[in-house]
Short mmCIF file of C-alpha atoms and ligand atoms in Angstrom, two decimals:
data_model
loop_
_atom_site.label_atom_id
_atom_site.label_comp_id
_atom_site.label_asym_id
_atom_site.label_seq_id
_atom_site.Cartn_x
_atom_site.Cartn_y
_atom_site.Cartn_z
CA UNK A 1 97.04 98.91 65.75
CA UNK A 2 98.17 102.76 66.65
CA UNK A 3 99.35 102.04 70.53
CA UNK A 4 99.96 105.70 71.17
CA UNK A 5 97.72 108.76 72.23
CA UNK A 6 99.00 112.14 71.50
CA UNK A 7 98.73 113.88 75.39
CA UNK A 8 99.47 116.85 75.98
CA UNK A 9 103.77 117.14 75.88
CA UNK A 10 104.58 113.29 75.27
CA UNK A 11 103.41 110.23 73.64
CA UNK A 12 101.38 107.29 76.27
CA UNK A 13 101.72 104.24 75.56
CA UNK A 14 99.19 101.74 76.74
CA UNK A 15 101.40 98.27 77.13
CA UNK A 16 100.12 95.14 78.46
CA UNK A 17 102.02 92.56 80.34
CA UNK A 18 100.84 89.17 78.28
CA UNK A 19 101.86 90.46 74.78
CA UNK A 20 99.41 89.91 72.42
CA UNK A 21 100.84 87.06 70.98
CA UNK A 22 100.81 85.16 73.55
CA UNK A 23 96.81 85.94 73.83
CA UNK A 24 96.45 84.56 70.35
CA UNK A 25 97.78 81.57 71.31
CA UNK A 26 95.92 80.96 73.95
CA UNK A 27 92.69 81.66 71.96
CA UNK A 28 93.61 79.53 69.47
CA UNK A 29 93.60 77.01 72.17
CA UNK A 30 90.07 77.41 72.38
CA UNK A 31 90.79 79.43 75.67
CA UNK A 32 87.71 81.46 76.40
CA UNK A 33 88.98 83.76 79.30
CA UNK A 34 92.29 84.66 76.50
CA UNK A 35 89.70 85.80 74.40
CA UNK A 36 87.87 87.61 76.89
CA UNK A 37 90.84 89.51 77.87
CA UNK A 38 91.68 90.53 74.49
CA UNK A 39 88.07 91.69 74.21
CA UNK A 40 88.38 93.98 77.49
CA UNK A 41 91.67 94.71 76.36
CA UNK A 42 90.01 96.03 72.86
CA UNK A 43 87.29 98.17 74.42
CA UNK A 44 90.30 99.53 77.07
CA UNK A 45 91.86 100.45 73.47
CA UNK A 46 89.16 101.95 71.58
CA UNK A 47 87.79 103.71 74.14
CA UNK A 48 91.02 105.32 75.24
CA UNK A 49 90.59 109.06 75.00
CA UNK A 50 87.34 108.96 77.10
CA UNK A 51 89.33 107.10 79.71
CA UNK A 52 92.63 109.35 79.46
CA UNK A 53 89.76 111.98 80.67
CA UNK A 54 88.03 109.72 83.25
CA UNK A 55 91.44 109.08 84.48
CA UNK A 56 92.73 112.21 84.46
CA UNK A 57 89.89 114.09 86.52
CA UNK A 58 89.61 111.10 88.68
CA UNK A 59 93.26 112.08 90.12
CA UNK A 60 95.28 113.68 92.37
CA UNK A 61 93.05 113.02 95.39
CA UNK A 62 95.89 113.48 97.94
CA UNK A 63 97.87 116.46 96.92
CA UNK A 64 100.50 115.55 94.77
CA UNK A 65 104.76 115.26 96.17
CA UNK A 66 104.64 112.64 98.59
CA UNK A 67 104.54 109.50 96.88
CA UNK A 68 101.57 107.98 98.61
CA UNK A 69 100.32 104.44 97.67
CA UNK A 70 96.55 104.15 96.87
CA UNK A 71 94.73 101.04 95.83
CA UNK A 72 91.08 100.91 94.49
CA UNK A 73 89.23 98.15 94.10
CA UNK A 74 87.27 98.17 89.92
CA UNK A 75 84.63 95.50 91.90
CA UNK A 76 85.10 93.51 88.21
CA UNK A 77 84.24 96.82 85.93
CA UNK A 78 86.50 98.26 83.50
CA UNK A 79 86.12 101.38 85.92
CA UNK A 80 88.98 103.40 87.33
CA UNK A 81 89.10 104.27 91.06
CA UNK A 82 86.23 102.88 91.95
CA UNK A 83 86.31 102.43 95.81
CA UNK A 84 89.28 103.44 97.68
CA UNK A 85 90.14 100.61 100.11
CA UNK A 86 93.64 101.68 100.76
CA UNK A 87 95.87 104.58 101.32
CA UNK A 88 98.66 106.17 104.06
CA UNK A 89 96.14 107.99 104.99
CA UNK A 90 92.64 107.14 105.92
CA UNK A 91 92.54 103.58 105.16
CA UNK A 92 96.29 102.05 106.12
CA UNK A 93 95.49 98.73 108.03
CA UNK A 94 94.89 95.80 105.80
CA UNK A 95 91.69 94.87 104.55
CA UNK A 96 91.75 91.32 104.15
CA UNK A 97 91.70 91.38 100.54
CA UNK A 98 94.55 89.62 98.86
CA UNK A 99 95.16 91.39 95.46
CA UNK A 100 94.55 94.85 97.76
CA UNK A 101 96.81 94.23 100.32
CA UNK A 102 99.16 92.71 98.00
CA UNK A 103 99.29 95.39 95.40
CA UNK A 104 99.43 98.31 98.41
CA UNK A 105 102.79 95.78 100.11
CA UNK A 106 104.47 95.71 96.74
CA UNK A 107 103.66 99.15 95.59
CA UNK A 108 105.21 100.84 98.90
CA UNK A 109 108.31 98.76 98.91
CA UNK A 110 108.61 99.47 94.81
CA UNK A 111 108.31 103.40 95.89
CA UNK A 112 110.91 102.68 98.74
CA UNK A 113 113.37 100.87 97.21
CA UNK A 114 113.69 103.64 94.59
CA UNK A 115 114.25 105.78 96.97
CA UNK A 116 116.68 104.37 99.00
CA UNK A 117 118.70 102.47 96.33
CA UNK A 118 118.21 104.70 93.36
CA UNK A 119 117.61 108.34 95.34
CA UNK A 120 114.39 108.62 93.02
CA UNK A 121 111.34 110.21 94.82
CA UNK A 122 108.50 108.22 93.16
CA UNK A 123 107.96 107.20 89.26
CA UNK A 124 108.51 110.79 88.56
CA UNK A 125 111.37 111.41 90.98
CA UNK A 126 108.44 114.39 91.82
CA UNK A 127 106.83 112.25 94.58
CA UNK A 128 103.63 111.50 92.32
CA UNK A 129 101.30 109.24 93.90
CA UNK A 130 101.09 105.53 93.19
CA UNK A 131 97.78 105.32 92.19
CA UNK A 132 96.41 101.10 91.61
CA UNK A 133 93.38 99.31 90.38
CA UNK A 134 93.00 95.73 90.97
CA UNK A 135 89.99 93.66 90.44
CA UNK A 136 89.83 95.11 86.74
CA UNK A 137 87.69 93.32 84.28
CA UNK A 138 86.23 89.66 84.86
CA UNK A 139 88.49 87.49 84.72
CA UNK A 140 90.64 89.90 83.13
CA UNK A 141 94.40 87.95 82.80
CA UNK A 142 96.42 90.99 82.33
CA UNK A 143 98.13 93.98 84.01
CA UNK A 144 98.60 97.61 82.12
CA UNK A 145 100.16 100.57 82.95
CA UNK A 146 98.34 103.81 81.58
CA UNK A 147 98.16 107.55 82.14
CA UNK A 148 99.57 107.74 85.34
CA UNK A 149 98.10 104.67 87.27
CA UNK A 150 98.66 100.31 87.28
CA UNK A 151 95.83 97.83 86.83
CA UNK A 152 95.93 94.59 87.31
CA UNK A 153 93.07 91.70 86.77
CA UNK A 154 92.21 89.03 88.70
CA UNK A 155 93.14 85.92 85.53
CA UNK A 156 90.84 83.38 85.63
CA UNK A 157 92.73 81.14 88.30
CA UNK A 158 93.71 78.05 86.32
CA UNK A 159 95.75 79.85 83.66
CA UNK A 160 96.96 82.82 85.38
CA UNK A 161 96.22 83.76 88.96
CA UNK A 162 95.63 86.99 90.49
CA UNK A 163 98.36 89.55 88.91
CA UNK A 164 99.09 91.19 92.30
CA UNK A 165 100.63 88.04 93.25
CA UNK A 166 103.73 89.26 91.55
CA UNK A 167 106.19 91.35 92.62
CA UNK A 168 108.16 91.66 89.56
CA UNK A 169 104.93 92.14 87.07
CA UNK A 170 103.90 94.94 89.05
CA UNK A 171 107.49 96.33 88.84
CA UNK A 172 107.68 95.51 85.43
CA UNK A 173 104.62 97.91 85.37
CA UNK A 174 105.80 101.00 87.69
CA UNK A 175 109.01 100.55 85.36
CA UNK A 176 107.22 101.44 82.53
CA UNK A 177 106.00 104.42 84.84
CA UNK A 178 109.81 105.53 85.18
CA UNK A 179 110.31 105.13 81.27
CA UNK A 180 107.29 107.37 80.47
CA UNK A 181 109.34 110.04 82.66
CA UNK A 182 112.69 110.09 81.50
CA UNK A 183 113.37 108.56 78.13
CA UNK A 184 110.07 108.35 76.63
CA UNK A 185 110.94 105.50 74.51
CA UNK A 186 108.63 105.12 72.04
CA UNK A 187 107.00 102.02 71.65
CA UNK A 188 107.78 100.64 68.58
CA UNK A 189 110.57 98.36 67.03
CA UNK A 190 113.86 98.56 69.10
CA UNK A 191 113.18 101.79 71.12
CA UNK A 192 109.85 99.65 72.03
CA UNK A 193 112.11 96.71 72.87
CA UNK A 194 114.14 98.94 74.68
CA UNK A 195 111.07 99.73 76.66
CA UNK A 196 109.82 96.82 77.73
CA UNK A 197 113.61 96.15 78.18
CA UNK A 198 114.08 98.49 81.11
CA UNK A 199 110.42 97.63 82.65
CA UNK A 200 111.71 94.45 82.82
CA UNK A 201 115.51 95.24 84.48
CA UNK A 202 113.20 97.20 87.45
CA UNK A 203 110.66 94.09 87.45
CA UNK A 204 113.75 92.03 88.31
CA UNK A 205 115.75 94.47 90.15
CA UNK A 206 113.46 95.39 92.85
CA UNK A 207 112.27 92.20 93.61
CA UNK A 208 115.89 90.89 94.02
CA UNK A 209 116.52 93.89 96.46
CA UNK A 210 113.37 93.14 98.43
CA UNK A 211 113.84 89.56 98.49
CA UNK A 212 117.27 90.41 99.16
CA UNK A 213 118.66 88.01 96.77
CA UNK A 214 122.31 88.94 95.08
CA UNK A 215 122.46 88.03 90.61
CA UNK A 216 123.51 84.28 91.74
CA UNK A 217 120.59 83.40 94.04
CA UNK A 218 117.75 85.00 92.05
CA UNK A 219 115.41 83.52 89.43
CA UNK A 220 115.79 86.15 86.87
CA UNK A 221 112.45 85.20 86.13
CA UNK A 222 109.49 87.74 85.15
CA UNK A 223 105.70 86.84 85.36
CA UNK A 224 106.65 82.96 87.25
CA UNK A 225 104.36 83.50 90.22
CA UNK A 226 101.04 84.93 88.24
CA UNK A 227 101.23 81.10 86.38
CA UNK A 228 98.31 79.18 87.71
CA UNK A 229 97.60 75.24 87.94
CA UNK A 230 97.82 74.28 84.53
CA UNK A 231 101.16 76.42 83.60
CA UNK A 232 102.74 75.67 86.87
CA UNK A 233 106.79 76.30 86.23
CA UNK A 234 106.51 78.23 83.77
CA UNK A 235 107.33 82.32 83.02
CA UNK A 236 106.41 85.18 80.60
CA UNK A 237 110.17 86.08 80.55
CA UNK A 238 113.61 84.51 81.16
CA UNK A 239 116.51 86.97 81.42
CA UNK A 240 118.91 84.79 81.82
CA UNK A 241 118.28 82.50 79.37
CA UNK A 242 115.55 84.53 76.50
CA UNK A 243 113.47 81.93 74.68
CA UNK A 244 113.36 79.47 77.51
CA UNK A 245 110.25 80.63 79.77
CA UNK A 246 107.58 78.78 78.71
CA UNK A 247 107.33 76.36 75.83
CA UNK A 248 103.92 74.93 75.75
CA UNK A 249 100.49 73.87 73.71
CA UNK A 250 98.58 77.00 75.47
CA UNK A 251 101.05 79.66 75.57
CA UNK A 252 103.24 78.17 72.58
CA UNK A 253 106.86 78.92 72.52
CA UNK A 254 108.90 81.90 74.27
CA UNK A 255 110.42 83.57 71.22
CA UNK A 256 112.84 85.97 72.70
CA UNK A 257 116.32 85.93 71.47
CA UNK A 258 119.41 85.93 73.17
CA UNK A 259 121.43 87.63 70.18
CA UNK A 260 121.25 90.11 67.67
CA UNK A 261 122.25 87.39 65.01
CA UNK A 262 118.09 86.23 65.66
CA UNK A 263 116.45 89.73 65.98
CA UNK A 264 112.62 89.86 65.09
CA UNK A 265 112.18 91.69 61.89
CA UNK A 266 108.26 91.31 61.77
CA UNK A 267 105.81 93.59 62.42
CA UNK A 268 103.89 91.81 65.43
CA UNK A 269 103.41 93.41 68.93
CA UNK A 270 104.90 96.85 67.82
CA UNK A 271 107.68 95.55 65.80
CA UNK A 272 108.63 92.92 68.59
CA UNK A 273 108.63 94.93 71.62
CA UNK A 274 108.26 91.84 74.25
CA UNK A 275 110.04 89.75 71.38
CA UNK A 276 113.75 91.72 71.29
CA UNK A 277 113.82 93.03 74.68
CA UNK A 278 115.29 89.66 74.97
CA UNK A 279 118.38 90.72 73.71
CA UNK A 280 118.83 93.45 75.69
CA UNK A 281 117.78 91.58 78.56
CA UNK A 282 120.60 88.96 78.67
CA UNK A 283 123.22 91.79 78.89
CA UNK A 284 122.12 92.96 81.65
CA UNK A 285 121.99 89.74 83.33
CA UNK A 286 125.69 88.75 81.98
CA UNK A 287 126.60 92.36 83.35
CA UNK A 288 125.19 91.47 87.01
CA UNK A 289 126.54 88.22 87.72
CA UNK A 290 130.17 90.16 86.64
CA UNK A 291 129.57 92.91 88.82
CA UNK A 292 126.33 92.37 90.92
CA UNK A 293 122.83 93.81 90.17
CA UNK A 294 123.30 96.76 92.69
CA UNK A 295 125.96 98.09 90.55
CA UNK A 296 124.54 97.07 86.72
CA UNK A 297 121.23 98.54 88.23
CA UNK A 298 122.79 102.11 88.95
CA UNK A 299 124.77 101.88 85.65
CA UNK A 300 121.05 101.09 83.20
CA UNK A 301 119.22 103.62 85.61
CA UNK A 302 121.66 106.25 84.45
CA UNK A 303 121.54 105.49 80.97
CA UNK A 304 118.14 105.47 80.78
CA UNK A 305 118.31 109.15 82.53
CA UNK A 306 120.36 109.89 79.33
CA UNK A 307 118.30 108.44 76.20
CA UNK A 308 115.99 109.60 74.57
CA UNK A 309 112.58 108.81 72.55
CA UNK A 310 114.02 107.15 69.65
CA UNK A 311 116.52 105.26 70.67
CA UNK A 312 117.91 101.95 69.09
CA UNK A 313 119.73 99.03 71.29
CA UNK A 314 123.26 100.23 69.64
CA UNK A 315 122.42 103.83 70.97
CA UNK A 316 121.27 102.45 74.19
CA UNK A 317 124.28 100.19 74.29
CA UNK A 318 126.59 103.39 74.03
CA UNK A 319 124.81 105.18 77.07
CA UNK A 320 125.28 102.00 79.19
CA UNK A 321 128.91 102.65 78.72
CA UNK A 322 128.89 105.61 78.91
CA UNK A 323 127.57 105.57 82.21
CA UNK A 324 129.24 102.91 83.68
CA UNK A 325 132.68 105.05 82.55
CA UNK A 326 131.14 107.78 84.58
CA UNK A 327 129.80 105.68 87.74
CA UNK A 328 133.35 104.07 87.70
CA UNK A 329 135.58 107.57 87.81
CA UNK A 330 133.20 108.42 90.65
CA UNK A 331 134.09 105.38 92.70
CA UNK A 332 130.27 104.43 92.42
CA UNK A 333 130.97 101.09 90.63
CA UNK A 334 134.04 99.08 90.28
CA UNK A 335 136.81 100.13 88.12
CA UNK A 336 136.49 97.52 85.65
CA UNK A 337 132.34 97.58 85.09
CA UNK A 338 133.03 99.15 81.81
CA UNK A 339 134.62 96.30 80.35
CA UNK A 340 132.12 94.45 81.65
CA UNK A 341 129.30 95.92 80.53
CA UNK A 342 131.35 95.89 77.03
CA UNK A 343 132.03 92.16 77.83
CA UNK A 344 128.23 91.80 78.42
CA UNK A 345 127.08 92.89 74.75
CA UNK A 346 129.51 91.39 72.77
CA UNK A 347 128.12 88.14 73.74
CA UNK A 348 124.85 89.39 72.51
CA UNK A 349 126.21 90.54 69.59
CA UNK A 350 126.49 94.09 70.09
CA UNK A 351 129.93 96.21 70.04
ZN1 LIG B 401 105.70 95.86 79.67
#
């Protein structure tokens, strides 16, 4: 399935956050709301270009630089801003709804932390506003980010829960937000990888600097808090330890690998791009227990400034270094993060 629309100067990509596979297990285990979602997620798909244009005259309702947060509420549709029940502006005081409330918390402190940690001025670094849907679908279990704005479903409540519970999946999203800005990486085989890869390091990444938890004390866990009753424990991604996250007769197995030696070769979910970001993924951790996640953080963010559409993990590998090598002449990480960071992807398998 083509997962890109030509747009105007650059390529969108419309990613979800349970990768299809997963979905397919889950409606092979007879799970009606899996294939629900994949249904909603089908008509989202085929019915993309009239969206793009729904979407696209549907924004900029506050004028555009200042990074404000606004959260409408689909009321269940597969409708984009809907009602507006929060903004800076005219609506700032909670409304009482959870995933609202939730998704307007998390979305500001996403926007602030990149600002005061990173020196980025919204996704865009152009203060573009943070535009959210929640309440997508029925039952909808998924979160997407496309053409400029994050939507997240409710789940069904047993499986998954409401997907504004979770900090780092609606990081993860915004993340994709930053890729779309600077590299572009295309979402296929390893640049694909690549860009789930770096969703993933800012899904992790902000929520350890708003839960102000240093690389020993966090879970390094993506997606743990959206699991509902019946997959209680478990987690869509494992950084630390890829493959590990959940393992189970609903989900099935976590195939992420941990080293090139076991990269996906197949052609599933765009060439394995929520398969091999595994790989990727452990580096970074190995790099921020060395040197701490504040400092591996500033090192990927400035690689990532640096790459470009097509890029492959050995390419992306080279720009890490390269950056860190920069960061560390200008006192902005510690002498030694190069080694490291080379330290980091040998283990992996990449030198
Ligand atoms: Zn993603």
């Amino acid at each position: 399935m083509n997962n890109f629309t030509k747009a105007g100067s650059g390529y969108k990509c419309f990613s979800t956050f349970i990768p299809p596979y997963v979905l397919d297990s889950m409606a092979k285990a007879g799970i009606k709301e899996a294939k629900s979602t994949i249904i909603q997620s089908q008509y989202f798909r085929e019915n993309r270009a009239e969206n793009s244009k729904k979407m696209g005259l549907l924004g900029a309702v506050v004028p555009a630089g200042r990074a404000y947060v606004q959260v409408f509420d689909s009321q269940n549709t597969q409708d984009f801003q809907k009602e507006l029940k929060r903004d800076q502006e005219k609506k700032p005081t909670p409304t009482g709804d959870e995933a609202v409330d939730l998704t307007y918390d998390y979305v500001s402190k996403d926007r602030d932390c990149l600002k005061n940690e990173l020196n980025r001025n919204s996704l865009d670094n152009n203060g573009m506003d943070l535009i959210c849907n929640v309440h997508y679908g029925e039952n909808y279990g998924n979160a997407f980010w496309y053409n400029g704005q994050i939507t997240l479903g409710d789940g069904d409540g047993e499986i998954f829960t409401n997907f504004a519970k979770s900090l780092d999946v609606i990081a993860h999203e915004l993340g994709h937000g930053i890729v779309e800005n600077t590299a572009k990486l295309v979402y296929q085989d390893q640049s694909g990888a690549l860009n789930e890869h770096f969703a993933d390091v800012f899904g992790t990444v902000i929520t350890q600097w708003v839960e102000n938890h240093d690389a020993d004390h966090a879970d390094w866990l993506i997606g743990d808090e959206i699991m509902g009753a019946d997959l209680y424990g478990e987690a869509l991604r494992c950084m630390s330890e890829p493959g590990t996250a959940y393992d189970n007769k609903l989900l099935g197995k976590d195939p992420q690998p941990a080293h090139m030696k076991n990269i996906y070769t197949g052609t599933g979910d765009n060439g394995g791009v929520h398969i091999n970001s595994g790989i990727m993924n452990k580096a970074f951790y190995l790099t921020a227990v060395e040197i701490e996640t504040n400092q591996a953080a500033r090192i990927w963010y400035n690689a990532l400034l640096n790459l470009w559409p097509t890029a492959n993990f050995k390419e992306a590998f080279g720009e890490i270094v390269k950056a860190a090598q920069i960061l560390a002449k200008n006192n902005s990480v510690d002498r030694d993060a190069p080694q490291r960071v080379r330290a980091a992807f040998r283990e992996v398998g990449l030198s």
